Coordinates of C-alpha atoms and ligand atoms in Angstrom, one line a residue:
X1 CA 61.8 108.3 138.7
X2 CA 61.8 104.4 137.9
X3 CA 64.2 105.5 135.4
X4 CA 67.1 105.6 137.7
X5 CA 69.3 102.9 138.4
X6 CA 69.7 104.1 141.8
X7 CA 66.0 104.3 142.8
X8 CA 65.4 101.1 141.2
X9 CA 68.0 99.2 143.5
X10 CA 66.7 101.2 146.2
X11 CA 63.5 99.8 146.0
X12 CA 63.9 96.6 145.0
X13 CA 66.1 96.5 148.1
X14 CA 63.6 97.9 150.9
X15 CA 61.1 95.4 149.0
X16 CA 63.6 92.4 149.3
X17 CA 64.1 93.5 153.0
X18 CA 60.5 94.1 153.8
X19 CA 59.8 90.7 152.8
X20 CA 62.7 89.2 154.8
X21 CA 61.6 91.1 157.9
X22 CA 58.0 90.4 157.5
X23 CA 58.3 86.7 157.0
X24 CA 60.6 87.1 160.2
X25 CA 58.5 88.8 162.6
X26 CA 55.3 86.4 161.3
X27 CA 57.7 83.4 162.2
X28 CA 58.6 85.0 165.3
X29 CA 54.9 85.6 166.7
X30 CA 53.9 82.1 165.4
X31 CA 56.3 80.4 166.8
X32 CA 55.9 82.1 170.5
X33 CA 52.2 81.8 170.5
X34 CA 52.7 78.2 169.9
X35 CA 55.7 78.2 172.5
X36 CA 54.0 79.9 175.0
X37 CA 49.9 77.8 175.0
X38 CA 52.4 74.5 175.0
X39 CA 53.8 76.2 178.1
X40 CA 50.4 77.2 179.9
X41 CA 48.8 73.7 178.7
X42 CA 52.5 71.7 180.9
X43 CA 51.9 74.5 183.4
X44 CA 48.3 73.8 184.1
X45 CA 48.6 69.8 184.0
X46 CA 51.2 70.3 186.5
X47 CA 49.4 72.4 189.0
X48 CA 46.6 70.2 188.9
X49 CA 48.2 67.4 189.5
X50 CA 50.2 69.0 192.6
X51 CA 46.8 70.4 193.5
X52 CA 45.4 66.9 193.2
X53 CA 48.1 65.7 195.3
X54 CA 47.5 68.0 198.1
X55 CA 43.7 67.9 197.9
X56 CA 43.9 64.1 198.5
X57 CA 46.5 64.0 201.2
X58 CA 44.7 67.3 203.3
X59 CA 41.1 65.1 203.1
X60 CA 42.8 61.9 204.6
X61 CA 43.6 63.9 207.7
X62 CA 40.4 65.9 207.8
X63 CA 37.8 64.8 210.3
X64 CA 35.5 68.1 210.5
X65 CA 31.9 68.5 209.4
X66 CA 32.8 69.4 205.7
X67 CA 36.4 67.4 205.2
X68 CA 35.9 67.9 201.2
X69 CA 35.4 71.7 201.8
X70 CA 38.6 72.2 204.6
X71 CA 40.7 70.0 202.3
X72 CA 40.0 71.9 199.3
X73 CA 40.7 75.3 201.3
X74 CA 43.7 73.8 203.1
X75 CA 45.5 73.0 199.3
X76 CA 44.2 76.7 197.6
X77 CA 46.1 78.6 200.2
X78 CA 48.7 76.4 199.7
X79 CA 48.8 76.8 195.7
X80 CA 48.1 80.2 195.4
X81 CA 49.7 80.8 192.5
X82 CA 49.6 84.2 190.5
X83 CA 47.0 84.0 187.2
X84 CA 45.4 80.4 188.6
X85 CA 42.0 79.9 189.8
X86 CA 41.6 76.2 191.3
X87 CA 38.2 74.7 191.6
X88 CA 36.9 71.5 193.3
X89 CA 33.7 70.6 192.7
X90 CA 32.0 67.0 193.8
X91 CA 30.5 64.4 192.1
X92 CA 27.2 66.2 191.7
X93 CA 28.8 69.0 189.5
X94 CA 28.8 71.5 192.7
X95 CA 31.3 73.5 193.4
X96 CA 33.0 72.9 196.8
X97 CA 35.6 75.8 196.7
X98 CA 37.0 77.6 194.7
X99 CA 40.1 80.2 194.3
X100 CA 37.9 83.6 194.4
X101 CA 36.1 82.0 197.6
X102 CA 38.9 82.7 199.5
X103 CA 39.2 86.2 201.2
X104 CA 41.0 88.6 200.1
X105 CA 42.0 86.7 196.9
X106 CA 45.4 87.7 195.5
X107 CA 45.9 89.8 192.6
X108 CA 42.7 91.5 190.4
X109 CA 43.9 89.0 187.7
X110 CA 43.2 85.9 189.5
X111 CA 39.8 87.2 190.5
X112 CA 37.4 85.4 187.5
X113 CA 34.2 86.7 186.8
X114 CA 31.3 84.8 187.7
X115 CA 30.4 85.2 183.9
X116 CA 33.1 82.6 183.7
X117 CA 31.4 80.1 185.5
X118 CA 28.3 80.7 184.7
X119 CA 29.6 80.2 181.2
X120 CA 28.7 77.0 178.7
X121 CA 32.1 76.6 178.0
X122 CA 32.9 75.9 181.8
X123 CA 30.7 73.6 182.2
X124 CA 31.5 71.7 179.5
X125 CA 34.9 71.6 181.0
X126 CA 33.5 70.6 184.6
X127 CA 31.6 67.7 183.2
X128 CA 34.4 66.0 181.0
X129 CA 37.1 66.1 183.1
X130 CA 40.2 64.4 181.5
X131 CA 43.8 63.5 182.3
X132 CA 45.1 64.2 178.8
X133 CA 45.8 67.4 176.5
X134 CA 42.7 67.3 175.0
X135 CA 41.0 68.2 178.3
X136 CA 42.2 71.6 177.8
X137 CA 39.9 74.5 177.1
X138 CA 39.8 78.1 175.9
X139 CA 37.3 79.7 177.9
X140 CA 36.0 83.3 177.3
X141 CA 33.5 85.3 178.9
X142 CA 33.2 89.0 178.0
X143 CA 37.1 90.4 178.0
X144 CA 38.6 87.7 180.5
X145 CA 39.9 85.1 178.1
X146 CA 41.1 81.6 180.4
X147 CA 42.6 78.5 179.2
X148 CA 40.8 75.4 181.4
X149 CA 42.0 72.1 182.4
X150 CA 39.7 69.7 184.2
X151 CA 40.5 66.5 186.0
X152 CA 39.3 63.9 188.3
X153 CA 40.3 63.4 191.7
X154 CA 39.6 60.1 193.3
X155 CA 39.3 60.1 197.2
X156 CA 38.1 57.0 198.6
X157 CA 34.4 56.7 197.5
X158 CA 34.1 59.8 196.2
X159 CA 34.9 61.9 192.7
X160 CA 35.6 64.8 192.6
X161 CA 36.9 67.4 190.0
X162 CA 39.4 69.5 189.8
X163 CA 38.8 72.7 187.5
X164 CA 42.1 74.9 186.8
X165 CA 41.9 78.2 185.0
X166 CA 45.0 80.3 184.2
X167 CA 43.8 83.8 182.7
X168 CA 45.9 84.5 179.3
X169 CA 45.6 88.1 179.6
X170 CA 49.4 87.9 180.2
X171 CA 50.1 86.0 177.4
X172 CA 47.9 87.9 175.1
X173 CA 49.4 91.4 176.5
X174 CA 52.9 90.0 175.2
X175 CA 51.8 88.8 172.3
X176 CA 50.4 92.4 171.6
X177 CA 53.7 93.8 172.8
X178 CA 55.4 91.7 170.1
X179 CA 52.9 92.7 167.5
X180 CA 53.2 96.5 168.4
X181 CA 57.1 96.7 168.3
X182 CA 56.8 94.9 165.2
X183 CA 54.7 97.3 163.5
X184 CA 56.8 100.1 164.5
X185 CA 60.2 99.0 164.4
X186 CA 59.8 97.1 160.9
X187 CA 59.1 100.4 159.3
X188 CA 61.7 102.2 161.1
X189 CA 63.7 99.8 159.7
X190 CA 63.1 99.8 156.4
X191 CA 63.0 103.3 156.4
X192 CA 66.4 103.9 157.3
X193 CA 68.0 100.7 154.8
X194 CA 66.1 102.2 152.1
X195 CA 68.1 106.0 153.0
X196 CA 71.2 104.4 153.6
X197 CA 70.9 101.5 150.5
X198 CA 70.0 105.2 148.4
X199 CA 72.8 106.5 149.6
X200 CA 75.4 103.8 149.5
X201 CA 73.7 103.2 145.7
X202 CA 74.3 106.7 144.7
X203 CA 77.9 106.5 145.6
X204 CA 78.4 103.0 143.9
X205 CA 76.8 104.5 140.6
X206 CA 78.5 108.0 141.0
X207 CA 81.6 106.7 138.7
X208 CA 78.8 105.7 136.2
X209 CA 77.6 109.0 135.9
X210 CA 81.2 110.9 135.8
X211 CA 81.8 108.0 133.3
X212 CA 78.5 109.5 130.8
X213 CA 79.4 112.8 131.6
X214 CA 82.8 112.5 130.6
X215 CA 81.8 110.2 127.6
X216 CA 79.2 112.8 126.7
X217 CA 81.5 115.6 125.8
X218 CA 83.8 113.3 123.7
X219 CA 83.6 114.0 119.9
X220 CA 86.1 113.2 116.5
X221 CA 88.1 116.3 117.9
X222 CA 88.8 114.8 121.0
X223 CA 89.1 111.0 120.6
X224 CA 92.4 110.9 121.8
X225 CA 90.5 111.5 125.9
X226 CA 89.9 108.9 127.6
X227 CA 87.8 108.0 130.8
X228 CA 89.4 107.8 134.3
X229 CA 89.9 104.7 135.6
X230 CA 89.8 104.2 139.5
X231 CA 90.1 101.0 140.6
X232 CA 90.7 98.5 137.1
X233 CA 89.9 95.6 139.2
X234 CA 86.5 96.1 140.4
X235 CA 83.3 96.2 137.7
X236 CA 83.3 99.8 137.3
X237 CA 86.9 100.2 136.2
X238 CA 86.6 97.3 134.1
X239 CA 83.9 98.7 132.2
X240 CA 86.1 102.0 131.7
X241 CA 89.1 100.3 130.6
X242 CA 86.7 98.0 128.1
X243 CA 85.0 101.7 126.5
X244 CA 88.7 103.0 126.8
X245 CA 89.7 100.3 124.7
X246 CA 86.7 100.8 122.4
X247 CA 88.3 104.7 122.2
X248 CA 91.8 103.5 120.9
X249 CA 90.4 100.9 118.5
X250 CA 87.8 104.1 117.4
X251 CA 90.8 106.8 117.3
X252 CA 93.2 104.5 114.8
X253 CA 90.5 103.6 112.3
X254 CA 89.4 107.5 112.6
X255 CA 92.8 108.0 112.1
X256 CA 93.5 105.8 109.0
X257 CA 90.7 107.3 107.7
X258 CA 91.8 110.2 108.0
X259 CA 94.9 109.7 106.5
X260 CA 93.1 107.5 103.8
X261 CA 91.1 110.4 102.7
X262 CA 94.2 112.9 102.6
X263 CA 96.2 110.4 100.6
X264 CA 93.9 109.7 97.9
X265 CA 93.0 113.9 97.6
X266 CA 96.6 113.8 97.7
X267 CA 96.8 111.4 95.0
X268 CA 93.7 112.2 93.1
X269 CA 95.1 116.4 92.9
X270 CA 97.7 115.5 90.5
X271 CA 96.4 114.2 87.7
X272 CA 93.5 116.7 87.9
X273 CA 96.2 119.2 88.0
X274 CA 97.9 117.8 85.0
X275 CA 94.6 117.8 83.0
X276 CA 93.6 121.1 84.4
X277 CA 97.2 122.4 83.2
X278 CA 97.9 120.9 80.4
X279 CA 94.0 122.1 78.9
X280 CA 94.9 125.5 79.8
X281 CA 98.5 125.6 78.1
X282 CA 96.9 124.2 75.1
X283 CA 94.1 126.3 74.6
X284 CA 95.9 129.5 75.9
X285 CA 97.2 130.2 71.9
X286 CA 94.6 129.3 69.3
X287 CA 97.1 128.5 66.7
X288 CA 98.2 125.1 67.2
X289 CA 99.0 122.5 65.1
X290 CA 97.2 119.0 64.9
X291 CA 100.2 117.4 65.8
X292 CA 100.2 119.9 69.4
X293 CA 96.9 118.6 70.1
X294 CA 97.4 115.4 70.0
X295 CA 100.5 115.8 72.3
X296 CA 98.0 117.3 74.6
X297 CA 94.6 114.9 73.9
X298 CA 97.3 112.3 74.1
X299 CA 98.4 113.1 78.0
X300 CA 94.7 114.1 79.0
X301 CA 94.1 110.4 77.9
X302 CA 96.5 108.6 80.2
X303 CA 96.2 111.3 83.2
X304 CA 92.5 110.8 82.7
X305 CA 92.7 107.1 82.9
X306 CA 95.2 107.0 85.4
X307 CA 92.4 109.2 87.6
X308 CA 89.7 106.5 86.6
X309 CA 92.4 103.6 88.0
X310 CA 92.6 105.7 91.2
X311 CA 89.1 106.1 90.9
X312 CA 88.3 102.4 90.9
X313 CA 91.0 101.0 93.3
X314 CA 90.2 103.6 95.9
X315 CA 86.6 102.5 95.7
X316 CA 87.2 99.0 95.7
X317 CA 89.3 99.5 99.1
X318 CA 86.0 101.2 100.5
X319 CA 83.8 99.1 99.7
X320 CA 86.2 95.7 101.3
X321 CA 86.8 98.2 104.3
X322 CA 83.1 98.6 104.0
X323 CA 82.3 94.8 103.9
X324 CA 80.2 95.6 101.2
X325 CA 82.5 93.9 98.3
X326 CA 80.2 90.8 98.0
X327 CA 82.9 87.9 96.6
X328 CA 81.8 86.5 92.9
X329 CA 82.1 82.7 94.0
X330 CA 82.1 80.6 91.1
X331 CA 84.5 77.1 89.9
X332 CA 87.5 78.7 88.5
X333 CA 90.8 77.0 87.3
X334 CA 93.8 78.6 88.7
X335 CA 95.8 77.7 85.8
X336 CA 93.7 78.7 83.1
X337 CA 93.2 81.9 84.8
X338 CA 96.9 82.1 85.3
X339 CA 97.8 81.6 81.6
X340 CA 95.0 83.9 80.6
X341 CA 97.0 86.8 82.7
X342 CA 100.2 85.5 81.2
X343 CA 98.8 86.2 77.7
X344 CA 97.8 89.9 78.4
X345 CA 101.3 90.9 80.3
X346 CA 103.1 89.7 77.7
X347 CA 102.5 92.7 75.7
X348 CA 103.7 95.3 78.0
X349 CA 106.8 92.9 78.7
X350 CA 107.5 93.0 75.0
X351 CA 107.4 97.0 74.8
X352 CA 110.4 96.7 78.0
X353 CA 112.1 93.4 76.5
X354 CA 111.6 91.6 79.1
X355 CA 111.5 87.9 78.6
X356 CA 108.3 86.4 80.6
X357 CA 108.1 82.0 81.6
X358 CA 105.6 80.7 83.1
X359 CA 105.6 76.9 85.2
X360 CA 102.2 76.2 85.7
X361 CA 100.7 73.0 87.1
X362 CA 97.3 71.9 85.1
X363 CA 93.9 71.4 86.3
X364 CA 93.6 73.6 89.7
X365 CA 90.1 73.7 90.3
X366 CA 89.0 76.4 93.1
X367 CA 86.0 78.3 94.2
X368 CA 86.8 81.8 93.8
X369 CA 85.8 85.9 92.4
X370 CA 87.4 85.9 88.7
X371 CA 87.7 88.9 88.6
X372 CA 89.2 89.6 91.4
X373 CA 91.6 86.6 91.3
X374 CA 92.7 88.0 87.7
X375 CA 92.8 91.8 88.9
X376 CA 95.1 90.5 92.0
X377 CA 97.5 88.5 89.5
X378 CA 97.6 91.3 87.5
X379 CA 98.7 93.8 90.2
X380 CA 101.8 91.5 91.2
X381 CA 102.6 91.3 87.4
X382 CA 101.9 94.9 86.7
X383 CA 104.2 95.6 89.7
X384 CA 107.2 93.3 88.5
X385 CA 107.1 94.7 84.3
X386 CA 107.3 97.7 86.4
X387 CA 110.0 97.5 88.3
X388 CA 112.1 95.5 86.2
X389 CA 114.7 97.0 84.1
X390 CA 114.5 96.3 80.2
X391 CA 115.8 92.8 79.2
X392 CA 115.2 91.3 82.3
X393 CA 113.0 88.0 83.6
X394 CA 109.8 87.4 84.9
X395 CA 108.4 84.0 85.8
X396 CA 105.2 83.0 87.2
X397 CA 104.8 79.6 89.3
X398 CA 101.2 78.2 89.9
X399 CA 100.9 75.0 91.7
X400 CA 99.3 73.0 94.7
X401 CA 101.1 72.6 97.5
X402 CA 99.3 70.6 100.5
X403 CA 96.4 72.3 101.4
X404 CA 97.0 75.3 98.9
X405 CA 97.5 76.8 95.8
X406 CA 100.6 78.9 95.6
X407 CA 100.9 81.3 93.0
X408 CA 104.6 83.2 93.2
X409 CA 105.3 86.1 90.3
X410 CA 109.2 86.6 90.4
X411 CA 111.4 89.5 88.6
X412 CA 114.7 90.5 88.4
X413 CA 114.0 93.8 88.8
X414 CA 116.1 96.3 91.5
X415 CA 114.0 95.0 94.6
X416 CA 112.8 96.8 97.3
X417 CA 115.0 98.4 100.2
X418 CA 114.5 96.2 103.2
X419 CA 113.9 99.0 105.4
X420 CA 110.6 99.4 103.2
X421 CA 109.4 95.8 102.8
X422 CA 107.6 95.8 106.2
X423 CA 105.2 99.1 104.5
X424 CA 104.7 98.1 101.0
X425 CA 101.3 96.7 101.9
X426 CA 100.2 99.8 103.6
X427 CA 97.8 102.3 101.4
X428 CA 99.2 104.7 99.2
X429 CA 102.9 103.6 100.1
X430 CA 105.6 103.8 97.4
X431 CA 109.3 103.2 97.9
X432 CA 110.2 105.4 95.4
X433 CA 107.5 107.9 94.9
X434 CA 109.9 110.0 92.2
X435 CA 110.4 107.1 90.2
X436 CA 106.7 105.7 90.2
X437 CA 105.7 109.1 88.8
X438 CA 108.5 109.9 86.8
X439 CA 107.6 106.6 84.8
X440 CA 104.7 108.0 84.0
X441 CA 102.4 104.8 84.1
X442 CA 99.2 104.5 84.5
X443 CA 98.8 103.3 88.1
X444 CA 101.4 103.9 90.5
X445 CA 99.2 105.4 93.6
X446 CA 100.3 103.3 96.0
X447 CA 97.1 100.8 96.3
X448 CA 97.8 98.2 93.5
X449 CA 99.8 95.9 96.9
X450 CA 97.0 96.6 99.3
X451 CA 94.5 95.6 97.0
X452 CA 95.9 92.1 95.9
X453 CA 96.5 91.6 99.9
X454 CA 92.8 92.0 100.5
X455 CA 91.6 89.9 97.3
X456 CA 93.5 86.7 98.9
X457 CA 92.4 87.6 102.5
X458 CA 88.8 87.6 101.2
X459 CA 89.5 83.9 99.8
X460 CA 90.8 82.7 103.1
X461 CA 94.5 82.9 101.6
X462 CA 97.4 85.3 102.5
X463 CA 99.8 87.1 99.7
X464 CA 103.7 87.8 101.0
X465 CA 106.8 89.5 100.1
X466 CA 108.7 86.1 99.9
X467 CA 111.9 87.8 98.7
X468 CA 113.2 90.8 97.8
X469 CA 117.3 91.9 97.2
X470 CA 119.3 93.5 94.4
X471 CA 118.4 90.2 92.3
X472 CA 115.2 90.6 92.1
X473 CA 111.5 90.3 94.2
X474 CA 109.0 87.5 94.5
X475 CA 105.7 88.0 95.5
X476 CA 103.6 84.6 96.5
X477 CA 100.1 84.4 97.7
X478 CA 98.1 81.1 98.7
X479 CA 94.6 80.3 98.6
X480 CA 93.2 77.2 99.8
X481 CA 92.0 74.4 97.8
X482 CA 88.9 73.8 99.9
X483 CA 85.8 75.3 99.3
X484 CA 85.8 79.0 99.8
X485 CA 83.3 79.8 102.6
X486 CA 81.7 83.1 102.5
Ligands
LIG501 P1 102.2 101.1 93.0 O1 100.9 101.5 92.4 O2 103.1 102.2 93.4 O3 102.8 100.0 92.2 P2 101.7 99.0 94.9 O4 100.9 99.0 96.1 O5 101.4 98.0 93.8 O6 101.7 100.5 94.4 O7 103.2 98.8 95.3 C1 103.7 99.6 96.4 C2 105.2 99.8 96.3 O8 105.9 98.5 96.4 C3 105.6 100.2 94.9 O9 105.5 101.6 94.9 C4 107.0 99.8 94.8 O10 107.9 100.7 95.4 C5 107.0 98.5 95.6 N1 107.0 97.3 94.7 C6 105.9 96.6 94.5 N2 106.2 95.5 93.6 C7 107.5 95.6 93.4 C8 108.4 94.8 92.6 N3 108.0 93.7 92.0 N4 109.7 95.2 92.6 C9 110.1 96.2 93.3 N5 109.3 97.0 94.1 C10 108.0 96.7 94.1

């Protein structure tokens, strides 16, 4: 059950609560017990002092047999207050009157039990009577709990002292008043905030769980769904744009997959077919000549290897889509490397009479993949043999520029129509797929440009179509001089 998000806020809400309301009520009792003895202690100092007052004044005037006695009578009925008990008592610790001697004495509560009296605590209080706080006394006898303040009273020769009681039965009712509502209305409470905090969770998480459920039936066949998005500015719709987002950036790599993966079939069915046909033609009449099958061995050779280059470049491209193509990182120099490339194109530009030149600058150290710097220079001048008519020019540039190397390979060929330039990076993409197979080379699927892009892309460099018109194409890539970082 602990599972669920809503629970779990529910709870840890009531507990939060519980703990704010708890701490509250304790506060609140505390701090009206404290309130209310501070209150009883003024209240009692100032009836015995009023008494006091009285007492004194009422014993000047008396004249009878017993003046302490009248007096004392005389300033009870005059402070019969509800919950106080007055007593006098005279030097000798007697009592001369006191509140229950009167008749018919008020209210049951300020009737005190002779327990009281007869208690040690009272007579404690008698004997150490005390104009301060500390005077003050909690007396208890059975269940009649009293707080006691004693003083003296000073008439002429004599001392007397002055005993008040107020019973804290009232204060002790409230205080279990407070304590009782507290104990029913903090659960009450907390019941109904955790029911309504349930509630008002479940409906705050209830676009979370249309959100799975909708997320839940999404699959490759329906990528292109997305979620619903109520409100984009709070959290909730936030979070569905954000795994909306996620959907698009899923759908167009499952898309370019997709069309990766029918493109190179595409590309891979041809020369299969080719070998497939041509093996059938040839073995369809057993009497051929020598010269027949090696017309026939001769095309299985090229088809095959142009398969095996399709074959390689379309697992190179998986592997770098992959980010499994760890890079080679070794000291290379660009120029040597460059000349080296030179050397082996300059065979296939003799067969088309094309005349190749080369400018490049000496001593180019870099940190780079060989291989792959060589099969990247190779593409570009692979690319410009090809489409360059016979007897034109090819010249490769290799220098340092600033910060980079720059390595431009530039033809005279027919160049590329502009309307294609912007897609001749893009997989598989020929702008004349007639021609590229009509020439009957051995690469020519489309992937030679994508793969030279990613070779300087892993070294931190970029390659561009710097030119293309009816004069001819340039392709230039740079690399950074500084140390390749992996
Ligand atoms: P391909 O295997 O077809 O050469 P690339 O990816 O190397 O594939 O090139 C993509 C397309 O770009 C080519 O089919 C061609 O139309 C065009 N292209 C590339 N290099 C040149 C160039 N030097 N001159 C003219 N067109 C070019």
């Amino acid at each position: 059950m602990l599972d669920s998000v809503r629970v779990r806020l529910t709870v840890w809400y009531t507990l939060a609560l519980a703990m704010v309301l708890i701490l509250l009520a304790a506060l609140t009792y505390v701090l009206y017990e404290r309130n209310s003895s501070q209150r009883t202690d003024s209240n009692l100092m100032e009836l015995a002092d009023a008494f006091a007052t009285t007492f004194r004044a009422e014993l000047k005037d008396q004249d009878g047999p017993d003046p302490a006695k009248e007096a004392a009578r005389q300033a009870l009925l005059e402070h019969r207050f509800r919950d106080t008990v007055f007593v006098v008592l005279d030097s000798n610790g007697n009592v001369v009157l006191s509140t229950p001697d009167l008749p018919a004495a008020g209210s049951s509560r300020e009737r005190v039990t002779p327990a009281i009296f007869a208690s040690e605590s009272f007579r404690e209080l008698a004997a150490n009577p005390n104009s301060s706080r500390r005077a003050m006394r909690t007396l208890r006898a059975g269940r009649d709990v009293f707080r006691g303040y004693a003083r003296g009273v000073e008439v002429v020769d004599e001392n007397y002292t002055l005993v008040v009681l107020q019973s804290l039965h009232p204060q002790h009712e409230m205080l279990e008043d407070i304590r009782d509502t507290f104990l029913w209305a903090i659960p009450v409470a907390l019941l109904l905030a955790s029911v309504g905090g349930y509630f008002l969770a479940r409906k705050s998480l209830e676009p979370v769980a249309a959100m799975a459920t909708q997320a839940r039936g999404m699959g490759a066949a329906n990528l292109h769904d997305r979620l619903a998005v109520l409100n984009p500015r709070d959290e909730l719709g936030q979070l569905a744009l954000t795994f909306n987002q996620l959907l698009e950036r899923l759908e167009e790599s499952f898309e370019r997959q997709k069309r990766f993966m029918a493109d190179a079939s595409h590309e891979l069915r041809t020369p299969v077919a080719i070998l497939h046909g041509e093996t059938e033609v040839t073995l369809s009449r057993a009497d051929r000549s020598p010269e027949e099958y090696r017309d026939t061995l001769g095309i299985l050779k090229d088809e095959s290897q142009r398969l095996a280059r399709i074959v390689e470049d379309l697992f190179t491209l998986t592997r770098a889509d992959a980010g499994q193509y760890p890079l080679q990182l070794q000291s290379v120099y660009l120029d040597e490397l460059a000349a080296d490339v030179m050397r082996r194109g300059r065979t296939l530009a003799m067969a088309k009479k094309i005349t190749l030149s080369a400018a490049i600058q000496p001593e180019l150290p870099i940190q780079a993949d060989e291989a792959l710097l060589r099969r990247m220079l190779l593409n570009l001048l692979d690319n410009a043999i090809k489409y360059t008519p016979e007897g034109g020019q090819i010249s490769l540039q290799c220098r340092r520029q600033r910060d980079d190397y720059t390595l431009s390979v530039r033809d005279t060929g027919t160049g590329i129509p502009v309307e294609l330039q912007a897609r001749i990076f893009e997989r598989f993409f020929r702008a004349d797929k007639a021609r590229s197979r009509a020439e009957g080379d051995s690469g020519g699927a489309g992937l030679g440009l994508s793969i030279a892009r990613w070779i300087a892309e892993a070294h931190h460099g970029r390659l561009e179509l710097s030119k293309s018109d009816a004069t001819g194409t340039t392709f230039t890539a740079w690399l950074p001089v500084g140390d390749v970082h992996k």
